[in-house]
């Protein structure tokens, strides 16, 4: 959303606005869920949150802005649960393939649809011949959980295609890539017993939904 343009062609949001946006809308996007048997039943039947408020806020903020109108080159992963394959949205692809030039709001909703927490998102676009293309998407982290590698692969693809926006270097000359990674913290690592090479833990707790964790 930081790359979405406003009416003057400037960024719709500044980085300093992120905290205020999060604090204002987060309690409504992720409201407290019911505990007890009813909460457990709801978590089994579907995602923990219905996503309605998130969808309304994103659509209101982004309006009819499309991926091709982003102010900077973006690469956004999602995963199609019907095709069982990752779908990557980027400004470069949107400029050459109209079927990938989706509404930025649809892309944001799709890539935030984390399984068990938010529902998947369905929308359609049309190709240059007017033929509809359907998307049934969830969070891209399901299949593309390394955004740095994804961005590097996309840049390499553009270099290979002769895109003039990039210096004429070899597509795999990663030593000349400069990466600025803005993380969200570091994972807490815990030691496990050495005699356990593989453990699948499934825990179901009232009011907390179902958590599936694979440890190795």
mmCIF file of C-alpha atoms in Angstrom:
data_model
loop_
_atom_site.group_PDB
_atom_site.id
_atom_site.type_symbol
_atom_site.label_atom_id
_atom_site.label_comp_id
_atom_site.label_asym_id
_atom_site.label_seq_id
_atom_site.Cartn_x
_atom_site.Cartn_y
_atom_site.Cartn_z
ATOM 1 C CA UNK A 1 0.000 0.000 0.000
ATOM 2 C CA UNK A 2 3.014 2.288 0.393
ATOM 3 C CA UNK A 3 3.434 2.291 -3.392
ATOM 4 C CA UNK A 4 -0.164 3.289 -4.161
ATOM 5 C CA UNK A 5 -0.499 6.789 -5.671
ATOM 6 C CA UNK A 6 -2.783 9.515 -4.380
ATOM 7 C CA UNK A 7 -4.644 12.013 -6.573
ATOM 8 C CA UNK A 8 -1.441 14.040 -7.011
ATOM 9 C CA UNK A 9 0.655 11.060 -8.051
ATOM 10 C CA UNK A 10 2.454 10.964 -4.722
ATOM 11 C CA UNK A 11 2.511 7.990 -2.303
ATOM 12 C CA UNK A 12 -0.846 7.444 -0.636
ATOM 13 C CA UNK A 13 0.910 6.601 2.636
ATOM 14 C CA UNK A 14 4.238 7.516 4.169
ATOM 15 C CA UNK A 15 6.208 5.005 6.205
ATOM 16 C CA UNK A 16 5.467 7.023 9.353
ATOM 17 C CA UNK A 17 1.738 6.401 8.820
ATOM 18 C CA UNK A 18 2.046 2.633 9.239
ATOM 19 C CA UNK A 19 1.897 2.603 13.034
ATOM 20 C CA UNK A 20 -1.158 4.858 13.164
ATOM 21 C CA UNK A 21 -2.937 2.777 10.508
ATOM 22 C CA UNK A 22 -2.175 -0.436 12.378
ATOM 23 C CA UNK A 23 -3.235 0.871 15.782
ATOM 24 C CA UNK A 24 -6.477 2.299 14.402
ATOM 25 C CA UNK A 25 -7.628 -0.678 12.376
ATOM 26 C CA UNK A 26 -5.989 -3.738 13.939
ATOM 27 C CA UNK A 27 -8.577 -4.206 16.744
ATOM 28 C CA UNK A 28 -11.343 -4.342 14.130
ATOM 29 C CA UNK A 29 -9.431 -6.525 11.675
ATOM 30 C CA UNK A 30 -8.549 -9.004 14.431
ATOM 31 C CA UNK A 31 -11.362 -8.697 16.996
ATOM 32 C CA UNK A 32 -11.344 -10.812 20.117
ATOM 33 C CA UNK A 33 -12.873 -14.202 19.437
ATOM 34 C CA UNK A 34 -15.266 -16.111 21.634
ATOM 35 C CA UNK A 35 -13.822 -18.654 24.009
ATOM 36 C CA UNK A 36 -15.320 -21.923 25.077
ATOM 37 C CA UNK A 37 -17.214 -24.507 23.003
ATOM 38 C CA UNK A 38 -18.731 -21.939 20.611
ATOM 39 C CA UNK A 39 -15.337 -20.440 19.837
ATOM 40 C CA UNK A 40 -13.846 -23.874 19.236
ATOM 41 C CA UNK A 41 -16.712 -24.849 16.934
ATOM 42 C CA UNK A 42 -16.288 -21.654 14.913
ATOM 43 C CA UNK A 43 -12.545 -22.220 14.511
ATOM 44 C CA UNK A 44 -13.157 -25.728 13.191
ATOM 45 C CA UNK A 45 -15.758 -24.545 10.689
ATOM 46 C CA UNK A 46 -13.604 -21.843 9.116
ATOM 47 C CA UNK A 47 -10.961 -19.129 9.525
ATOM 48 C CA UNK A 48 -10.572 -17.356 12.833
ATOM 49 C CA UNK A 49 -11.542 -13.954 11.370
ATOM 50 C CA UNK A 50 -14.011 -13.194 8.573
ATOM 51 C CA UNK A 51 -11.863 -10.483 6.971
ATOM 52 C CA UNK A 52 -14.836 -8.223 6.193
ATOM 53 C CA UNK A 53 -13.424 -5.152 7.905
ATOM 54 C CA UNK A 54 -9.981 -5.685 6.365
ATOM 55 C CA UNK A 55 -11.527 -5.946 2.906
ATOM 56 C CA UNK A 56 -13.580 -2.777 3.378
ATOM 57 C CA UNK A 57 -10.615 -0.730 4.631
ATOM 58 C CA UNK A 58 -8.285 -1.879 1.858
ATOM 59 C CA UNK A 59 -10.894 -1.252 -0.846
ATOM 60 C CA UNK A 60 -11.678 2.197 0.555
ATOM 61 C CA UNK A 61 -8.021 3.218 0.680
ATOM 62 C CA UNK A 62 -6.936 1.809 -2.692
ATOM 63 C CA UNK A 63 -10.098 2.322 -4.722
ATOM 64 C CA UNK A 64 -9.646 1.450 -8.400
ATOM 65 C CA UNK A 65 -5.837 1.582 -8.354
ATOM 66 C CA UNK A 66 -4.269 -1.297 -10.263
ATOM 67 C CA UNK A 67 -0.928 -3.059 -9.960
ATOM 68 C CA UNK A 68 0.436 -1.313 -13.068
ATOM 69 C CA UNK A 69 -0.165 2.066 -11.398
ATOM 70 C CA UNK A 70 2.134 1.371 -8.441
ATOM 71 C CA UNK A 71 4.725 4.112 -8.000
ATOM 72 C CA UNK A 72 7.551 1.603 -7.628
ATOM 73 C CA UNK A 73 8.255 -1.862 -8.961
ATOM 74 C CA UNK A 74 6.578 -4.367 -6.677
ATOM 75 C CA UNK A 75 6.546 -8.160 -6.420
ATOM 76 C CA UNK A 76 3.656 -9.658 -4.438
ATOM 77 C CA UNK A 77 3.273 -13.432 -3.966
ATOM 78 C CA UNK A 78 0.001 -15.302 -3.557
ATOM 79 C CA UNK A 79 -1.026 -18.946 -3.905
ATOM 80 C CA UNK A 80 -3.915 -20.227 -6.020
ATOM 81 C CA UNK A 81 -5.685 -23.004 -4.115
ATOM 82 C CA UNK A 82 -7.464 -24.297 -7.227
ATOM 83 C CA UNK A 83 -4.455 -24.360 -9.528
ATOM 84 C CA UNK A 84 -2.175 -25.390 -6.641
ATOM 85 C CA UNK A 85 0.583 -23.048 -7.744
ATOM 86 C CA UNK A 86 2.030 -19.690 -6.693
ATOM 87 C CA UNK A 87 0.820 -16.565 -8.464
ATOM 88 C CA UNK A 88 3.204 -13.610 -8.535
ATOM 89 C CA UNK A 89 1.919 -10.099 -9.168
ATOM 90 C CA UNK A 90 4.380 -7.426 -10.250
ATOM 91 C CA UNK A 91 4.228 -4.069 -11.954
ATOM 92 C CA UNK A 92 6.352 -5.351 -14.827
ATOM 93 C CA UNK A 93 4.039 -8.312 -15.444
ATOM 94 C CA UNK A 94 0.955 -6.113 -15.145
ATOM 95 C CA UNK A 95 2.285 -3.762 -17.815
ATOM 96 C CA UNK A 96 2.748 -6.608 -20.297
ATOM 97 C CA UNK A 97 -0.131 -8.916 -19.314
ATOM 98 C CA UNK A 98 -3.467 -7.215 -18.685
ATOM 99 C CA UNK A 99 -4.825 -10.327 -16.949
ATOM 100 C CA UNK A 100 -2.214 -9.778 -14.201
ATOM 101 C CA UNK A 101 -3.136 -6.100 -13.860
ATOM 102 C CA UNK A 102 -5.521 -6.722 -10.983
ATOM 103 C CA UNK A 103 -6.869 -4.176 -8.561
ATOM 104 C CA UNK A 104 -4.210 -3.465 -5.971
ATOM 105 C CA UNK A 105 -6.854 -3.996 -3.292
ATOM 106 C CA UNK A 106 -7.518 -7.555 -4.519
ATOM 107 C CA UNK A 107 -3.794 -8.306 -4.471
ATOM 108 C CA UNK A 108 -3.365 -6.921 -0.938
ATOM 109 C CA UNK A 109 -6.356 -8.883 0.352
ATOM 110 C CA UNK A 110 -5.081 -12.068 -1.292
ATOM 111 C CA UNK A 111 -1.515 -11.906 -0.017
ATOM 112 C CA UNK A 112 -2.751 -11.228 3.532
ATOM 113 C CA UNK A 113 -5.148 -14.200 3.572
ATOM 114 C CA UNK A 114 -3.148 -16.373 5.950
ATOM 115 C CA UNK A 115 -4.704 -19.866 6.194
ATOM 116 C CA UNK A 116 -6.769 -20.536 9.362
ATOM 117 C CA UNK A 117 -6.789 -16.793 10.155
ATOM 118 C CA UNK A 118 -8.406 -15.096 7.151
ATOM 119 C CA UNK A 119 -10.518 -16.476 4.289
ATOM 120 C CA UNK A 120 -9.155 -16.975 0.800
ATOM 121 C CA UNK A 121 -10.001 -14.349 -1.790
ATOM 122 C CA UNK A 122 -11.649 -14.825 -5.190
ATOM 123 C CA UNK A 123 -11.646 -12.265 -7.978
ATOM 124 C CA UNK A 124 -11.492 -12.128 -11.753
ATOM 125 C CA UNK A 125 -9.674 -10.118 -14.395
ATOM 126 C CA UNK A 126 -9.835 -10.213 -18.194
ATOM 127 C CA UNK A 127 -7.086 -10.783 -20.735
ATOM 128 C CA UNK A 128 -6.463 -8.688 -23.850
ATOM 129 C CA UNK A 129 -9.145 -10.662 -25.695
ATOM 130 C CA UNK A 130 -11.755 -10.059 -23.005
ATOM 131 C CA UNK A 131 -11.588 -13.626 -21.697
ATOM 132 C CA UNK A 132 -12.080 -13.826 -17.913
ATOM 133 C CA UNK A 133 -9.325 -15.156 -15.684
ATOM 134 C CA UNK A 134 -10.253 -16.353 -12.208
ATOM 135 C CA UNK A 135 -8.029 -16.206 -9.146
ATOM 136 C CA UNK A 136 -8.645 -18.114 -5.901
ATOM 137 C CA UNK A 137 -5.853 -16.940 -3.659
ATOM 138 C CA UNK A 138 -4.397 -17.187 -0.191
ATOM 139 C CA UNK A 139 -1.210 -15.886 1.429
ATOM 140 C CA UNK A 140 1.779 -16.356 -0.875
ATOM 141 C CA UNK A 141 3.955 -17.406 2.045
ATOM 142 C CA UNK A 142 2.481 -20.882 1.633
ATOM 143 C CA UNK A 143 4.762 -21.452 -1.371
ATOM 144 C CA UNK A 144 7.051 -18.406 -1.541
ATOM 145 C CA UNK A 145 8.147 -17.657 1.997
ATOM 146 C CA UNK A 146 11.429 -15.971 1.019
ATOM 147 C CA UNK A 147 10.635 -12.493 -0.361
ATOM 148 C CA UNK A 148 14.308 -11.697 -0.956
ATOM 149 C CA UNK A 149 14.799 -14.731 -3.191
ATOM 150 C CA UNK A 150 11.538 -13.948 -4.959
ATOM 151 C CA UNK A 151 12.647 -10.379 -5.712
ATOM 152 C CA UNK A 152 16.076 -11.529 -6.911
ATOM 153 C CA UNK A 153 14.487 -14.090 -9.217
ATOM 154 C CA UNK A 154 12.181 -11.446 -10.644
ATOM 155 C CA UNK A 155 15.060 -9.034 -11.259
ATOM 156 C CA UNK A 156 17.062 -11.799 -12.951
ATOM 157 C CA UNK A 157 14.093 -12.501 -15.202
ATOM 158 C CA UNK A 158 13.878 -8.852 -16.239
ATOM 159 C CA UNK A 159 17.622 -8.705 -16.951
ATOM 160 C CA UNK A 160 17.353 -11.865 -19.048
ATOM 161 C CA UNK A 161 14.510 -10.250 -21.004
ATOM 162 C CA UNK A 162 16.689 -7.213 -21.715
ATOM 163 C CA UNK A 163 14.779 -4.735 -19.566
ATOM 164 C CA UNK A 164 16.523 -1.361 -19.885
ATOM 165 C CA UNK A 165 15.679 -0.466 -16.279
ATOM 166 C CA UNK A 166 18.580 -2.658 -15.161
ATOM 167 C CA UNK A 167 22.305 -2.502 -15.746
ATOM 168 C CA UNK A 168 23.550 -4.909 -18.446
ATOM 169 C CA UNK A 169 24.871 -7.567 -16.088
ATOM 170 C CA UNK A 170 24.461 -11.316 -16.148
ATOM 171 C CA UNK A 171 21.098 -12.463 -14.731
ATOM 172 C CA UNK A 172 22.784 -14.646 -12.094
ATOM 173 C CA UNK A 173 25.495 -12.145 -11.139
ATOM 174 C CA UNK A 174 24.057 -11.819 -7.635
ATOM 175 C CA UNK A 175 27.271 -10.295 -6.287
ATOM 176 C CA UNK A 176 26.218 -7.028 -7.912
ATOM 177 C CA UNK A 177 22.753 -7.028 -6.329
ATOM 178 C CA UNK A 178 22.171 -4.628 -3.433
ATOM 179 C CA UNK A 179 19.477 -5.817 -1.027
ATOM 180 C CA UNK A 180 17.890 -3.735 1.714
ATOM 181 C CA UNK A 181 15.854 -6.050 3.926
ATOM 182 C CA UNK A 182 13.423 -4.489 6.396
ATOM 183 C CA UNK A 183 12.577 -7.282 8.807
ATOM 184 C CA UNK A 184 9.898 -7.622 11.456
ATOM 185 C CA UNK A 185 12.029 -9.125 14.199
ATOM 186 C CA UNK A 186 13.862 -12.377 14.713
ATOM 187 C CA UNK A 187 12.489 -15.821 15.443
ATOM 188 C CA UNK A 188 12.915 -17.305 18.899
ATOM 189 C CA UNK A 189 14.839 -20.544 18.544
ATOM 190 C CA UNK A 190 14.411 -23.310 21.085
ATOM 191 C CA UNK A 191 16.484 -26.439 21.455
ATOM 192 C CA UNK A 192 14.912 -29.832 20.880
ATOM 193 C CA UNK A 193 15.931 -33.259 21.984
ATOM 194 C CA UNK A 194 18.587 -34.659 19.651
ATOM 195 C CA UNK A 195 16.896 -38.036 19.451
ATOM 196 C CA UNK A 196 13.858 -36.459 17.838
ATOM 197 C CA UNK A 197 14.559 -36.030 14.135
ATOM 198 C CA UNK A 198 11.009 -35.231 13.133
ATOM 199 C CA UNK A 199 7.979 -34.233 15.119
ATOM 200 C CA UNK A 200 4.524 -33.286 13.964
ATOM 201 C CA UNK A 201 2.576 -31.499 16.633
ATOM 202 C CA UNK A 202 -1.115 -30.846 16.338
ATOM 203 C CA UNK A 203 -2.668 -28.869 19.132
ATOM 204 C CA UNK A 204 -6.278 -27.834 19.458
ATOM 205 C CA UNK A 205 -7.102 -25.454 22.273
ATOM 206 C CA UNK A 206 -10.508 -23.886 23.043
ATOM 207 C CA UNK A 207 -10.736 -20.409 21.602
ATOM 208 C CA UNK A 208 -7.414 -20.653 19.798
ATOM 209 C CA UNK A 209 -8.344 -22.674 16.739
ATOM 210 C CA UNK A 210 -6.164 -25.388 15.297
ATOM 211 C CA UNK A 211 -2.394 -24.954 15.082
ATOM 212 C CA UNK A 212 -0.316 -27.209 12.873
ATOM 213 C CA UNK A 213 3.399 -27.081 13.520
ATOM 214 C CA UNK A 214 6.130 -29.067 11.836
ATOM 215 C CA UNK A 215 9.440 -29.250 13.624
ATOM 216 C CA UNK A 216 12.615 -30.913 12.453
#
